[in-house]
Each structure stands twice: as structure tokens, then as C-alpha cells.
Coordinates of C-alpha atoms and ligand atoms in Angstrom, one line a residue:
Chain A
M25 CA 33.4 19.1 -28.0
L26 CA 34.0 22.0 -24.6
K27 CA 35.4 24.6 -25.2
I28 CA 36.3 27.6 -22.5
E29 CA 37.6 30.6 -23.6
D30 CA 38.5 33.6 -21.0
L31 CA 35.9 32.3 -18.1
H32 CA 35.4 34.5 -15.5
A33 CA 33.0 33.6 -11.7
E34 CA 32.0 34.7 -8.6
I35 CA 30.2 33.1 -6.0
D36 CA 28.5 36.4 -3.6
G37 CA 30.7 39.2 -5.9
K38 CA 33.6 37.5 -4.6
A39 CA 35.6 36.5 -8.3
I40 CA 36.9 32.5 -8.0
L41 CA 37.6 31.5 -12.0
K42 CA 39.9 34.2 -13.1
G43 CA 40.7 33.5 -17.1
L44 CA 40.2 29.7 -17.2
T45 CA 40.7 28.7 -20.6
L46 CA 41.0 24.9 -21.7
E47 CA 39.1 22.5 -24.9
V48 CA 38.6 19.0 -24.7
N49 CA 38.3 16.8 -27.9
A50 CA 35.8 14.3 -27.7
G51 CA 37.9 10.6 -27.3
E52 CA 40.1 12.8 -23.8
V53 CA 40.2 12.3 -20.9
H54 CA 41.9 15.4 -19.3
A55 CA 42.9 16.1 -15.2
I56 CA 42.7 19.0 -13.4
M57 CA 44.3 19.0 -9.9
G58 CA 44.5 21.6 -7.5
P59 CA 44.8 23.0 -4.4
N60 CA 42.5 23.0 -1.7
G61 CA 40.4 26.7 -2.8
A62 CA 42.3 27.2 -6.4
G63 CA 38.4 27.0 -8.4
K64 CA 38.0 23.0 -9.2
S65 CA 34.0 23.1 -7.5
T66 CA 33.6 26.1 -9.4
L67 CA 34.0 25.5 -12.6
G68 CA 31.8 22.2 -11.8
Y69 CA 29.0 23.8 -11.1
V70 CA 29.3 26.6 -13.7
L71 CA 29.2 24.5 -16.1
G72 CA 26.4 22.4 -14.4
G73 CA 24.9 26.1 -14.1
R74 CA 24.4 25.9 -10.3
P75 CA 22.3 29.3 -9.9
G76 CA 24.3 32.2 -7.4
Y77 CA 28.0 31.7 -9.9
E78 CA 28.1 34.3 -11.8
V79 CA 29.6 33.9 -14.9
T80 CA 30.7 38.0 -15.7
Q81 CA 33.0 37.2 -18.5
G82 CA 34.5 34.3 -21.3
S83 CA 32.3 32.0 -23.2
V84 CA 31.9 28.6 -22.9
T85 CA 30.9 26.2 -25.9
F86 CA 29.8 22.2 -26.1
D87 CA 29.0 21.1 -29.5
G88 CA 29.5 24.2 -30.8
Q89 CA 26.3 25.2 -28.5
D90 CA 26.0 28.4 -25.5
L91 CA 26.5 26.2 -23.6
L92 CA 25.9 28.8 -20.6
E93 CA 22.4 29.8 -21.9
L94 CA 20.8 26.9 -21.2
E95 CA 19.1 25.6 -18.1
P96 CA 20.6 23.4 -15.8
H97 CA 18.3 20.0 -17.2
E98 CA 18.1 21.6 -20.4
R99 CA 22.3 20.6 -20.3
A100 CA 21.9 17.3 -18.5
A101 CA 20.3 17.2 -22.3
A102 CA 22.4 17.8 -23.8
G103 CA 24.9 15.7 -23.1
V104 CA 26.3 17.0 -19.9
F105 CA 26.6 15.0 -16.5
L106 CA 28.4 16.3 -13.6
G107 CA 29.1 13.0 -10.5
F108 CA 29.0 15.3 -7.5
Q109 CA 31.5 16.4 -4.5
Y110 CA 28.9 16.0 -2.4
P111 CA 26.0 14.0 -4.3
V112 CA 23.0 15.6 -2.1
E113 CA 20.9 13.6 0.1
I114 CA 16.6 13.7 0.0
P115 CA 14.8 12.1 1.2
G116 CA 11.6 10.7 0.2
V117 CA 12.4 10.8 -3.2
S118 CA 13.5 7.1 -3.9
N119 CA 16.8 6.3 -5.8
V120 CA 15.1 4.4 -8.7
Q121 CA 12.2 7.4 -9.1
F122 CA 14.3 9.9 -9.1
L123 CA 17.0 7.9 -11.2
R124 CA 14.1 7.0 -14.4
E125 CA 13.1 10.7 -14.1
S126 CA 15.2 12.0 -14.6
L127 CA 16.5 9.4 -17.5
N128 CA 13.3 9.9 -19.0
A129 CA 13.8 13.8 -18.7
Q130 CA 16.9 13.9 -20.9
R131 CA 14.9 11.7 -23.3
V132 CA 11.9 13.9 -23.6
G133 CA 14.1 16.2 -24.1
R134 CA 15.9 14.9 -27.2
G135 CA 13.0 14.0 -28.7
E136 CA 13.7 10.0 -27.9
K137 CA 11.3 7.4 -26.2
P138 CA 10.8 7.4 -22.6
L139 CA 12.3 3.9 -21.4
S140 CA 9.1 2.1 -19.5
G141 CA 9.5 0.5 -16.2
G142 CA 10.7 -2.9 -17.0
E143 CA 12.6 -1.6 -19.5
F144 CA 14.2 1.1 -16.9
L145 CA 15.1 -1.2 -14.3
K146 CA 17.0 -4.0 -16.6
L147 CA 18.8 -1.0 -17.1
A148 CA 19.7 0.2 -13.6
R149 CA 20.1 -2.9 -12.0
E150 CA 22.9 -4.1 -14.4
Q151 CA 25.2 -0.1 -13.7
A152 CA 24.2 -1.8 -9.7
A153 CA 25.6 -4.1 -10.7
G154 CA 28.4 -3.1 -12.9
L155 CA 29.4 -0.5 -9.9
G156 CA 29.3 -3.2 -7.0
L157 CA 26.7 -1.1 -5.9
D158 CA 23.5 -3.5 -3.6
Q159 CA 20.5 -3.8 -5.8
E160 CA 18.2 -2.8 -2.4
M161 CA 19.9 1.1 -2.7
L162 CA 18.1 1.6 -5.5
K163 CA 15.1 1.6 -3.5
R164 CA 15.5 3.5 -0.5
P165 CA 15.8 7.3 -1.1
V166 CA 18.4 9.2 -2.7
N167 CA 22.5 9.1 -0.9
V168 CA 20.3 8.7 2.3
G169 CA 22.1 7.5 4.8
F170 CA 24.3 6.1 2.6
S171 CA 28.4 5.7 3.3
G172 CA 30.9 8.2 1.4
G173 CA 31.6 6.2 -1.1
E174 CA 28.3 4.3 -1.6
K175 CA 27.4 7.9 -2.1
K176 CA 30.3 8.1 -5.1
R177 CA 29.2 4.5 -6.0
N178 CA 25.9 6.4 -6.7
E179 CA 26.7 8.4 -9.1
M180 CA 28.7 6.5 -10.5
V181 CA 25.6 4.4 -11.6
Q182 CA 23.2 7.4 -12.6
M183 CA 26.3 7.8 -14.5
G184 CA 26.2 3.9 -16.4
I185 CA 22.0 4.5 -16.9
I186 CA 22.5 8.0 -18.5
D187 CA 25.0 7.7 -20.3
P188 CA 26.1 11.6 -20.7
K189 CA 28.9 12.1 -23.4
F190 CA 31.2 14.5 -21.5
A191 CA 31.6 13.9 -17.6
I192 CA 32.6 16.6 -15.0
L193 CA 33.2 14.5 -11.5
D194 CA 34.5 16.2 -8.7
E195 CA 36.8 14.7 -6.6
T196 CA 34.6 10.9 -7.4
D197 CA 37.8 9.0 -5.8
S198 CA 37.4 11.2 -1.7
G199 CA 35.9 8.9 0.2
L200 CA 37.1 5.6 -1.2
D201 CA 38.6 2.2 -0.5
I202 CA 41.4 1.5 -2.1
D203 CA 38.9 -2.0 -4.0
A204 CA 36.3 0.4 -4.6
L205 CA 38.9 3.6 -6.4
R206 CA 39.6 0.5 -9.0
I207 CA 35.5 -0.3 -9.3
V208 CA 34.8 3.4 -9.8
G209 CA 38.0 3.9 -11.9
D210 CA 37.0 1.2 -13.8
G211 CA 33.6 2.1 -14.5
I212 CA 34.0 5.4 -15.3
N213 CA 36.5 4.0 -17.8
R214 CA 33.8 1.6 -19.6
I215 CA 31.3 4.3 -19.4
M216 CA 33.6 6.9 -20.7
R217 CA 36.5 5.7 -22.4
K218 CA 34.4 5.5 -25.7
A219 CA 35.1 8.0 -29.2
D220 CA 32.5 10.2 -28.5
K221 CA 32.8 10.8 -25.3
A222 CA 34.7 13.2 -23.3
V223 CA 35.7 13.4 -19.4
L224 CA 37.1 16.1 -16.7
L225 CA 38.2 14.2 -14.0
I226 CA 38.8 16.7 -10.9
T227 CA 41.2 15.0 -7.9
H228 CA 43.7 16.2 -6.1
Y229 CA 45.2 12.5 -6.3
Q230 CA 47.1 10.7 -8.7
R231 CA 45.6 7.7 -7.5
L232 CA 42.3 7.3 -9.6
L233 CA 44.9 8.6 -12.6
D234 CA 46.3 4.6 -11.9
Y235 CA 43.3 3.3 -13.1
V236 CA 42.2 6.3 -14.7
Q237 CA 44.4 7.9 -17.6
P238 CA 44.8 10.8 -18.5
D239 CA 45.6 12.6 -21.9
R240 CA 46.0 16.2 -20.2
V241 CA 46.5 17.4 -16.9
H242 CA 46.5 20.8 -15.4
V243 CA 47.0 22.6 -12.8
L244 CA 44.4 24.9 -10.9
A245 CA 45.2 28.0 -8.6
D246 CA 43.3 30.5 -7.8
G247 CA 40.9 30.2 -10.7
R248 CA 42.7 29.5 -13.5
I249 CA 45.2 27.1 -15.2
V250 CA 48.4 27.6 -14.8
R251 CA 50.2 24.6 -16.0
S252 CA 49.7 21.9 -18.5
G253 CA 50.9 18.5 -19.8
G254 CA 50.6 14.7 -20.4
P255 CA 50.2 11.9 -17.2
E256 CA 53.5 12.4 -16.1
L257 CA 52.6 15.8 -14.3
A258 CA 50.0 14.2 -12.1
L259 CA 53.3 12.3 -10.8
A260 CA 55.3 15.7 -10.5
L261 CA 53.1 17.4 -8.9
E262 CA 52.7 13.9 -6.4
R263 CA 55.9 13.7 -5.6
E264 CA 56.6 18.2 -5.6
G265 CA 53.1 19.2 -4.3
Y266 CA 51.2 21.9 -6.3
A267 CA 53.5 24.7 -4.8
G268 CA 56.6 23.3 -6.0
V269 CA 55.0 22.2 -9.9
A270 CA 52.9 25.6 -10.4
A271 CA 54.9 28.2 -9.3
Chain B
M8 CA -28.1 34.1 5.2
T9 CA -29.2 35.8 8.4
Q10 CA -28.1 33.0 10.1
L11 CA -24.8 34.7 9.0
L12 CA -24.4 37.4 11.2
D13 CA -23.3 35.1 14.3
L14 CA -20.3 33.5 12.8
P15 CA -17.5 33.8 15.3
S16 CA -15.2 36.7 15.1
N17 CA -11.6 36.4 14.6
R18 CA -10.6 38.7 17.4
D19 CA -11.4 34.6 19.6
E20 CA -8.2 33.7 19.6
A21 CA -9.0 30.1 18.5
W22 CA -10.5 31.5 15.3
R23 CA -8.2 33.7 14.0
W24 CA -6.7 32.7 11.0
A25 CA -9.7 30.9 9.7
D26 CA -11.6 33.1 6.4
L27 CA -14.5 33.9 7.8
G28 CA -15.1 36.3 4.5
G29 CA -14.7 33.3 2.8
I30 CA -17.0 31.4 4.3
A31 CA -19.7 34.9 3.7
A32 CA -18.5 34.6 0.2
A33 CA -18.9 31.7 -0.8
A34 CA -22.3 30.9 0.9
A35 CA -23.6 33.5 -1.3
L36 CA -21.8 32.0 -5.0
A37 CA -24.3 30.9 -7.1
P38 CA -25.0 28.4 -7.9
V39 CA -23.1 26.0 -10.2
A40 CA -23.3 23.1 -12.6
A41 CA -22.5 19.5 -9.8
P42 CA -19.5 18.3 -11.0
D43 CA -18.7 14.4 -11.2
A44 CA -19.6 11.7 -7.6
E45 CA -15.4 11.0 -7.6
F46 CA -16.6 7.5 -6.2
L47 CA -13.5 5.5 -5.7
D48 CA -13.7 1.9 -7.6
L49 CA -14.2 0.0 -3.2
P50 CA -17.1 -2.7 -2.9
G51 CA -19.8 -1.0 0.0
A52 CA -22.1 2.0 0.9
K53 CA -22.4 4.7 -1.3
L54 CA -24.1 7.9 -0.1
L55 CA -23.9 10.8 -2.3
F56 CA -25.1 13.7 -1.2
V57 CA -26.2 17.2 -3.0
D58 CA -26.5 20.7 -1.9
G59 CA -26.7 18.6 1.7
V60 CA -29.2 16.7 0.4
L61 CA -29.4 11.9 0.0
D62 CA -30.0 11.6 -3.8
E63 CA -30.9 7.7 -3.4
A64 CA -31.4 6.7 -7.1
R65 CA -27.5 7.4 -7.1
S66 CA -27.2 6.1 -3.6
D67 CA -25.9 2.2 -1.8
L68 CA -27.2 2.5 2.0
G69 CA -25.9 -0.1 2.6
P70 CA -26.0 -0.4 6.7
V71 CA -26.4 3.7 6.4
T72 CA -29.8 5.3 8.0
L73 CA -30.7 9.4 7.6
G74 CA -32.7 11.6 9.5
P75 CA -32.5 13.7 12.4
V76 CA -28.9 12.5 13.9
T77 CA -29.4 12.4 17.1
L78 CA -26.3 14.2 19.3
G79 CA -26.4 11.9 22.3
A80 CA -27.0 14.0 25.5
V81 CA -23.4 14.8 26.8
D82 CA -23.7 18.0 24.6
A83 CA -25.9 19.8 22.1
G84 CA -24.3 20.4 19.9
D85 CA -22.8 24.2 20.8
H86 CA -19.3 24.6 18.2
P87 CA -20.0 28.0 16.1
L88 CA -20.4 26.3 12.8
G89 CA -20.9 22.4 13.4
R90 CA -24.5 23.3 15.2
R91 CA -26.1 24.9 12.3
A92 CA -26.0 20.6 11.6
S93 CA -28.5 18.3 13.0
H94 CA -29.9 16.3 9.4
G95 CA -28.2 13.5 8.1
W96 CA -26.6 10.3 8.4
T97 CA -25.9 7.3 10.9
L98 CA -23.5 5.1 11.0
R99 CA -23.9 2.3 13.8
L100 CA -21.4 -0.5 13.4
A101 CA -21.9 -4.5 15.9
A102 CA -18.9 -5.3 16.5
D103 CA -20.0 -8.3 13.6
A104 CA -20.9 -6.0 11.1
A105 CA -19.7 -6.6 7.1
A106 CA -17.2 -3.6 7.8
D107 CA -16.9 -2.7 3.8
P108 CA -15.6 0.5 3.6
V109 CA -18.5 3.5 3.4
Q110 CA -18.3 6.2 1.0
V111 CA -19.4 9.4 1.2
V112 CA -19.6 12.3 -1.5
H113 CA -20.7 16.1 -0.6
V114 CA -21.4 17.6 -4.0
A115 CA -22.1 21.4 -3.4
T116 CA -23.8 23.7 -6.5
G117 CA -23.6 26.7 -4.9
R118 CA -24.7 28.1 -1.9
E119 CA -24.9 26.7 1.4
N120 CA -25.5 23.0 3.1
H121 CA -25.6 21.8 6.3
V122 CA -25.0 17.8 7.4
A123 CA -24.1 15.9 10.3
A124 CA -23.4 12.9 10.6
A125 CA -23.1 10.0 13.7
I126 CA -20.7 7.3 14.0
E127 CA -20.9 4.6 16.6
L128 CA -19.2 1.8 16.4
A129 CA -19.9 -1.2 19.3
D130 CA -16.6 -2.5 21.4
D131 CA -14.8 -4.9 18.7
A132 CA -16.2 -2.1 15.3
A133 CA -14.4 -2.1 12.8
V134 CA -14.5 0.4 9.2
Q135 CA -13.3 2.8 7.3
V136 CA -14.6 5.2 6.4
V137 CA -14.0 7.7 3.3
E138 CA -15.5 11.2 1.4
T139 CA -14.4 13.2 -0.4
Y140 CA -16.0 17.3 -1.1
V141 CA -16.6 19.3 -4.3
G142 CA -18.4 21.7 -6.6
A143 CA -19.0 25.4 -5.2
G144 CA -20.2 26.9 -3.0
W145 CA -20.0 26.2 1.7
S146 CA -20.3 22.9 2.2
N147 CA -20.7 22.7 6.5
R148 CA -20.7 19.4 8.6
L149 CA -20.9 18.0 11.0
A150 CA -19.9 14.6 12.6
R151 CA -20.2 13.1 16.1
I152 CA -18.1 9.6 15.8
T153 CA -18.1 7.2 19.5
L154 CA -15.5 4.5 19.1
G155 CA -16.4 1.8 22.3
K156 CA -13.9 -0.6 23.7
A157 CA -11.3 -1.9 20.6
A158 CA -13.3 0.0 17.9
R159 CA -11.2 0.7 15.5
L160 CA -12.4 3.5 12.4
M161 CA -9.4 4.8 9.7
R162 CA -11.4 7.9 8.8
S163 CA -10.0 10.1 5.0
V164 CA -11.7 13.1 4.2
R165 CA -10.5 14.5 0.9
L166 CA -11.3 18.6 0.2
L167 CA -11.1 19.3 -3.8
Q168 CA -14.0 21.7 -3.6
A169 CA -13.3 23.9 -6.4
A170 CA -14.6 27.2 -4.7
G171 CA -16.7 28.0 -1.7
F172 CA -15.0 26.9 1.6
T173 CA -15.8 23.7 3.6
S174 CA -15.7 23.8 6.7
L175 CA -15.8 20.5 9.1
R176 CA -16.0 20.0 13.2
E177 CA -15.2 16.6 14.1
E178 CA -16.1 15.3 17.9
A179 CA -14.5 11.9 18.5
T180 CA -15.0 9.9 21.9
L181 CA -12.4 7.3 21.6
G182 CA -13.3 4.3 24.9
E183 CA -10.8 1.7 26.2
G184 CA -9.0 0.9 23.5
A185 CA -10.1 1.8 20.7
S186 CA -8.7 3.3 17.3
L187 CA -9.3 6.5 14.8
V188 CA -6.9 7.4 12.6
T189 CA -8.0 10.3 10.7
T190 CA -6.0 11.6 7.7
V191 CA -7.4 15.3 5.7
L192 CA -5.9 16.1 2.4
G193 CA -7.0 19.0 1.7
A194 CA -5.4 20.0 -2.2
G195 CA -8.9 22.1 -4.2
D196 CA -9.2 25.4 -3.7
A197 CA -11.3 26.2 -1.7
G198 CA -11.0 27.7 1.9
T199 CA -10.6 25.7 4.6
R200 CA -10.8 25.4 8.2
I201 CA -11.0 21.3 9.9
D202 CA -12.4 22.0 13.4
G203 CA -11.7 18.7 15.5
A204 CA -12.3 17.7 19.3
V205 CA -11.5 14.3 19.6
T206 CA -11.5 12.8 23.6
L207 CA -9.5 9.7 24.6
A208 CA -12.1 8.8 26.6
G209 CA -10.8 5.3 27.6
E210 CA -7.5 3.7 28.7
G211 CA -5.2 2.6 25.9
G212 CA -6.6 4.7 22.8
Y213 CA -5.4 5.4 20.3
A214 CA -5.8 8.3 18.2
E215 CA -4.0 10.2 14.8
F216 CA -5.6 13.1 12.9
G217 CA -3.7 14.5 10.6
G218 CA -2.4 15.5 6.9
A219 CA -1.9 18.1 3.9
L220 CA -3.2 21.4 3.6
L221 CA -2.2 22.2 -0.3
T222 CA -2.6 26.1 -0.7
R223 CA -2.1 28.4 -3.3
A224 CA -3.6 31.5 -5.4
E225 CA -5.3 33.7 -2.5
Q226 CA -6.9 31.2 -0.4
R227 CA -6.5 30.1 3.0
Q228 CA -7.2 26.8 4.7
E229 CA -6.9 25.6 8.1
C230 CA -7.0 23.5 10.5
A231 CA -7.0 23.5 14.4
V232 CA -6.8 19.9 16.7
R233 CA -7.0 19.6 20.2
V234 CA -6.6 15.8 21.7
R235 CA -7.2 15.0 24.5
H236 CA -6.0 12.1 26.5
A237 CA -8.7 12.0 29.6
A238 CA -7.2 8.4 30.5
P239 CA -3.7 7.1 30.7
N240 CA -1.4 5.0 28.7
G241 CA -3.2 6.6 25.7
Q242 CA -1.0 7.8 22.2
S243 CA -1.7 9.8 19.7
H244 CA 0.1 11.9 16.8
Q245 CA -1.1 14.9 15.1
L246 CA 1.5 15.1 11.5
W247 CA 0.2 17.2 9.5
R248 CA 2.0 18.6 6.8
A249 CA 0.6 22.7 4.7
V250 CA 2.6 23.5 1.2
A251 CA 1.8 27.0 0.5
A252 CA 2.3 28.6 -2.4
D253 CA 1.4 32.2 -4.3
R254 CA -0.2 33.8 -1.7
S255 CA -1.7 31.8 -0.3
V256 CA -2.1 31.1 3.5
A257 CA -2.3 27.6 5.9
S258 CA -2.3 27.5 9.0
L259 CA -1.8 23.9 11.7
A260 CA -2.9 25.1 15.5
A261 CA -2.6 21.9 17.1
A262 CA -2.8 20.6 21.0
V263 CA -2.6 17.4 23.2
E264 CA -4.3 17.8 26.4
V265 CA -2.9 15.7 29.0
A266 CA -5.1 15.5 32.2
R267 CA -4.1 14.5 35.4
H268 CA -4.5 11.3 35.8
A269 CA -4.1 9.9 32.6
Q270 CA -0.8 8.7 33.5
K271 CA 2.3 7.0 30.4
T272 CA 0.3 9.2 27.9
D273 CA 2.2 9.3 24.5
G274 CA 2.2 12.7 22.6
E275 CA 3.0 13.1 18.8
Q276 CA 3.0 16.7 17.5
S277 CA 4.2 17.2 13.7
L278 CA 4.5 20.1 11.6
R279 CA 5.7 21.3 8.7
G280 CA 4.5 24.0 6.6
L281 CA 6.4 24.2 2.8
L282 CA 6.6 27.9 0.7
L283 CA 6.7 27.6 -2.3
Q284 CA 7.3 31.3 -3.0
R285 CA 7.7 33.5 0.1
S286 CA 5.1 35.6 -1.2
A287 CA 2.3 33.1 1.0
T288 CA 2.6 32.4 4.4
V289 CA 2.6 29.0 6.5
N290 CA 1.5 29.4 10.7
L291 CA 1.2 26.9 12.7
K292 CA 1.2 26.7 16.7
P293 CA 2.2 23.1 17.9
E294 CA 0.4 23.8 22.1
L295 CA 0.8 21.4 24.9
E296 CA -1.1 21.0 28.3
I297 CA 0.3 18.6 30.2
F298 CA -1.2 18.3 34.2
A299 CA -0.3 14.4 34.2
D300 CA 3.7 14.1 35.4
D301 CA 4.3 10.6 33.7
V302 CA 3.9 11.1 29.6
K303 CA 5.8 11.5 27.0
C304 CA 4.7 14.5 24.6
A305 CA 7.4 15.0 21.2
H306 CA 6.7 18.0 18.9
G307 CA 8.0 19.7 16.8
A308 CA 6.8 22.8 14.5
T309 CA 9.5 24.0 11.4
V310 CA 8.6 27.1 8.3
G311 CA 10.9 26.2 5.8
E312 CA 11.5 26.3 1.4
L313 CA 12.9 23.6 -0.8
D314 CA 16.5 23.0 -0.6
A315 CA 17.9 24.0 -3.3
R316 CA 20.8 22.0 -3.7
A317 CA 18.1 19.3 -3.7
L318 CA 16.4 21.4 -6.9
F319 CA 19.9 21.6 -8.1
Y320 CA 21.1 18.2 -7.9
M321 CA 17.5 16.7 -10.0
Q322 CA 17.9 19.8 -12.5
S323 CA 22.1 19.0 -13.2
R324 CA 20.5 15.2 -13.8
G325 CA 18.2 16.2 -17.6
I326 CA 14.5 17.0 -14.8
P327 CA 13.3 19.9 -15.1
P328 CA 12.5 22.9 -12.6
A329 CA 8.4 22.2 -12.1
R330 CA 9.1 18.9 -12.2
A331 CA 12.1 19.4 -9.4
Q332 CA 9.6 21.1 -6.9
A333 CA 6.8 18.3 -7.1
L334 CA 9.7 15.4 -6.4
L335 CA 10.4 17.1 -3.4
T336 CA 6.9 18.8 -2.5
R337 CA 5.3 15.1 -2.9
A338 CA 8.0 13.4 -0.4
F339 CA 7.0 16.3 1.9
V340 CA 2.9 15.3 1.8
A341 CA 4.4 11.8 1.7
D342 CA 4.3 11.5 5.8
A343 CA 0.6 12.5 6.1
L344 CA -0.8 10.4 2.9
D345 CA 1.3 7.6 4.1
R346 CA -1.0 7.0 7.6
I347 CA -4.1 5.8 5.1
G348 CA -3.8 2.9 5.5
D349 CA -5.7 1.0 2.6
E350 CA -3.5 0.9 -0.4
R351 CA -6.7 1.8 -3.3
V352 CA -7.0 5.6 -1.0
R353 CA -4.2 6.1 -0.5
E354 CA -3.2 6.2 -4.2
A355 CA -6.0 8.2 -4.5
F356 CA -5.8 10.7 -2.6
V357 CA -1.5 10.3 -3.6
A358 CA -3.2 11.7 -7.5
D359 CA -5.3 13.8 -6.0
A360 CA -2.0 15.3 -4.2
D361 CA 0.3 15.3 -7.7
A362 CA -2.6 17.1 -9.4
W363 CA -2.9 20.1 -7.2
L364 CA 1.2 20.2 -7.6
E365 CA 0.4 20.2 -11.0
R366 CA -1.5 22.9 -11.1
A367 CA 0.5 25.3 -8.7
L368 CA 3.7 24.6 -10.4
Ligands
LIG429 N1 28.7 29.5 -2.3 C1 29.9 30.7 -2.4 N2 30.2 31.4 -1.4 C2 31.4 32.7 -1.1 N3 32.7 31.6 -1.6 C3 32.6 30.9 -1.5 C4 31.4 29.5 -2.3 N4 31.7 28.2 -2.1 C5 32.8 28.5 -2.8 N5 34.1 29.9 -2.3 C6 35.3 29.5 -2.1 O1 35.5 30.1 -3.3 C7 36.7 29.4 -3.9 C8 37.1 28.3 -4.6 O2 35.9 27.1 -4.1 P1 35.3 26.2 -4.5 O3 35.8 26.0 -5.7 O4 35.1 24.4 -4.3 O5 36.9 24.4 -4.6 P2 38.2 23.5 -5.2 O6 36.8 22.5 -5.6 O7 39.3 23.7 -5.6 O8 38.5 23.1 -3.7 C9 37.4 28.9 -2.0 O9 38.4 29.9 -1.8 C10 35.4 28.7 -1.4 O10 35.6 29.0 0.0
LIG430 MG1 36.3 21.6 -4.8

């Protein structure tokens, strides 16, 4: 589904990704772990197409299509979802409006019919309930005044509504207490654990992986994948730290 | 046309951002066909002025009278633009008068036209006035507003001319406990000068004067408002939003003046500009002149661009860039249009702002 080959990327002329190669197939969950500053978020942003993140070498294909050629909103319509490490606050735009615009823009982009207000609200309510997000928060401006945990749940509500093919989840577990972690983990499984979908789970900790079992675990350090393995690699990292395992 | 010789000069501080050349050019515009009258679907009086002349067949005067407008003994009218207008409409309402909205549509078909209005509300009277400007040419207006004790006027003005210039001179005097809420939306393609002078003459008055100016291409829109607190316990808010695209210029000058004995005044100015491109300009000038010691005056003036992180966030969810910009800009302007109390009117103004965004982005 996603094929990254020898990816190099820089920000403001500074090389961050330095030859990253990774393939994720349909039906798989891959975890990416690694020390702070390794380039994990940069990988997410590059896949999402954030301005200022310049690819200098390598390729990314998504379902055989050149992902790097697409505008950010076209990537979304193609089925790519980026869950942000730091979800952005948007004063003056309600969650409901934002989500409806998002979903319908994607549907229109794919040549599907937009959902009516009623259809959309039903879907939004279901997803909010599934992730334990207060219905009132759907009416509030996007992420404004949300706690860290609420922002992360809101990201997952968005993912549930948008129902993407491929999700990059950047530290979705940070800021969650243990109950919220379980709810979010269940949500990821419910929405994304399907034969025709795949997930790239960026995390620091083993604890999310207790709920969302990865098929593959990769260690990203200094802009490259330095080690790959099965779920046991995450446990080894938890015991021995990055220095021990990645060396 | 000889009158144009005595326009003010940009060397005069109060007119330094004014598009005086734009006024002369507007007045010289060749005639165009009259556009639709654009009345909102509201009950109440409807006045249609075409090139400054009442179209009686398409108007419904209700409580409004027409003719020479008596501007009161206080001030014969010395405003350099406003003094050109002497004929127009008068609305005098008693406390128990019907309070249906009064709508006025000003259609211009080229050249220049001048209309004066006197709005006088007796003690406790309340009314809503909605005005709309369409067409092309120079439309010049003087409004003299007098509010009696506890009278309330909600005034909403949309400037939608496709070309030319609209100049408004608004002079208001508020009696004890009176309330005036004026909201202006500049969402056409004409040049604009809004010149406001509001005096809270009685104790405990409440005044809002604000709105949104949306400019694009080479357009210049400007407002200069001065609120004078002449009595204690008054409250005033000047909340303006300016959005400038392309090479356009939007300018906001808002002054609050608090007289020595106007204690317990609460004045607020919030001026914010948004540049859609770096080639555009927003000028902001908040001014405070406070001679009383027990007052609360807050003021803020900032100019910025759309939040790049929010734009990327929205695009990453599938929203195309122009639509993401429109949603953020709409949110920026909403604060100002939210001041319109009547939902039907507010929705119409928001729709005009949306139409502008469609054209500009
Ligand atoms: N906007 C930026 N400008 C310059 N350097 C940046 C910027 N954003 C991130 N970096 C640098 O890129 C490197 C990788 O950052 P990031 O991808 O956020 O790491 P991680 O998510 O793995 O902690 C870090 O050294 C960080 O300082
Ligand atoms: Mg990160």
C-alpha cells in the first residue's frame, strides 16, 4: 500500500530524513519508535505534504501512485490520514463544520455524493460516542480549549468519520491517561484493523502497543530506519532503551 | 463637478489614508444599468433611492418622511463630504411607534449623488435600520442620529457597490441610557470612506461602531470613527476587522475620547487586520484621549496573516486550500458580523462576506 524508498527530506536546508526505506502492506500495522528528534514527526509531515518539508531524494508511492506529487488535500482524498502530534486549534470554526467540510471535500474529490447535514451529524455523533468524546465538543471550535487528551480523542473521532485507507498516527498516545489509552486503542482497532487498511503508528512507548498489536516495529534514528523486527523489538526497546537496541 | 475642487487633502491627518482620487474617478463614472434593489425579506418600510432620488413606486415609506432634512441647530453640517447632502429622508419615532425594521437601498448608476438622513428616536423608542449600497458612481451620505433617553437603534449597513465610491458621514448623539449599535460591512468593489462621530451625551449610554472591510485588487476602503464619552457610566465598543487581498488597502482609525467628568467609562477598541497576500496593506490607528481618571479603556491593534499551521491541518483533512483560507477568513470576520442582533440580517451579511471570499480567493 505505502512504499517509501531512500527518502531524503530537509527543513530550512537542514537534512532530517537521510535515506529512509519502508514498505507497509494492506492489513498491517507498523510501529515506528525512536528517540526525540529522530525525525518521526518529519516523516509524518512529509507524507502529509506540509509546506517547508522538502523532499530532496527518493520516492513515496501510495497504491502505486506517486504520493509526493499530490497536494495535501489530494493526499487526504486518496485515503491518507495524518493524526497530529500537536493538533491545531482553529478559533471560530466549529468541529462539526470542519469535519463536515473535510469529509465532503474528500467525497467530492473522489466523485462521491456529499453527505447531508442530517446524515453527517448521525455519523459524527456515533464516532464521538465511540471515543468517549462529549457531544458538546462537536459544537465547539476545533480543539480550542481542549485538554491534551481531548485533542487526541478528537483526532480519532476525525479518523472515524473520514474512514481513511491509511493512517499515520503521530504520538496519539501522549497526553492520554490509562483509561483514555484503552478507548483510543480500541478505536484504532475498530476503525483501521481491516484487510484493506494500514496504519503507521508513531510512538515512544510500549503501552499503546499493548492495545494495538503491531505486525512490524521499526526503530528510527537520525533520519533512517536502523532496525526492524516483530512486536518483540518494542519490548526489547522498553527494557534496554534505544541506545542498547539501535546500536 | 466644480464641487470636487473642495475635497479635503491627504495632507490633512484625518484624511491621510483617504482615496480622494477614487472619489473624483467615481463621480466621473459613465452611467451603468441599475442593478437589482436587494431588499431583504423583512417586514417594515422600504425606501429605494436611485441616484439619490426616491423611487416612490418601488418604495413603501411607512413612518418615514421625505424632503429637506433638518439637521438641527447644533451643527449646520461642516463635514467636507457630508455637507453636500441636505435632502433625503427623516425617521422620527415615538416611544410607542411600531418597531418594524426600516430598509433603505441606495442604487447608483454612475456620476455622483448625495442624500441626507435624520433619524430621531424619542425616549424609549426602538428601531432597526438596514441600508444597502449597490451600483456604480459616487454615493455620498450624511446621517444625523439623535437618540432620546433609553432609545435603541440597531443599524446595519452593507456596502456592495460594484464600482465607484461610497462615503458615509455618520453623526450620532445618545441620550441617557440610549443604545446605538452600528455594524458596517464593506464587501463590494468600490472605494469606501466611513466617517463616524458618536457622542454619548447622556449618562449610561451604550455605543458600538464596528464592522468588517474586505478589500481586493486595487481597492481602498477606510473608516475613521471617533466616539466621545461626554457623560459618566458610558460603554463603547469599536470592533473592526479588515481583510486585504492583492494590492488593496484597508485602513481603520478608531478614537475614543473621554471627557473629564465622564467617570466609569468603559471603552474598548479592537482593530484587527488580515493580509491575504503580502502585497496588500492594512493600516490601523487606535487612539485614546482620556481626561477622566476612573475609566477602563482596552485597546488592541494587530495585523497578521492566516495561520499556516491551521491551513495545513485543514488541507490534511481534505479541505482544498482556497476553501481552507475562506473558512479561516470567515471566522476572522465573524466577530464583527456577530454584533448584528437580527439573525435574518446577520445571515444576509454573512452571505455577502462569503460571496466576497468566493471572488477574492
Ligand atoms: N521547523 C523546523 N525547522 C528546523 N528544524 C526542525 C523543524 N522541525 C523539526 N526540526 C528538527 O528536525 C529534527 C526532527 O524533528 P522531529 O521530526 O519533530 O523529531 P521526532 O518527532 O522524532 O521527535 C529535530 O532535530 C528537530 O529539531
Ligand atoms: Mg515528534
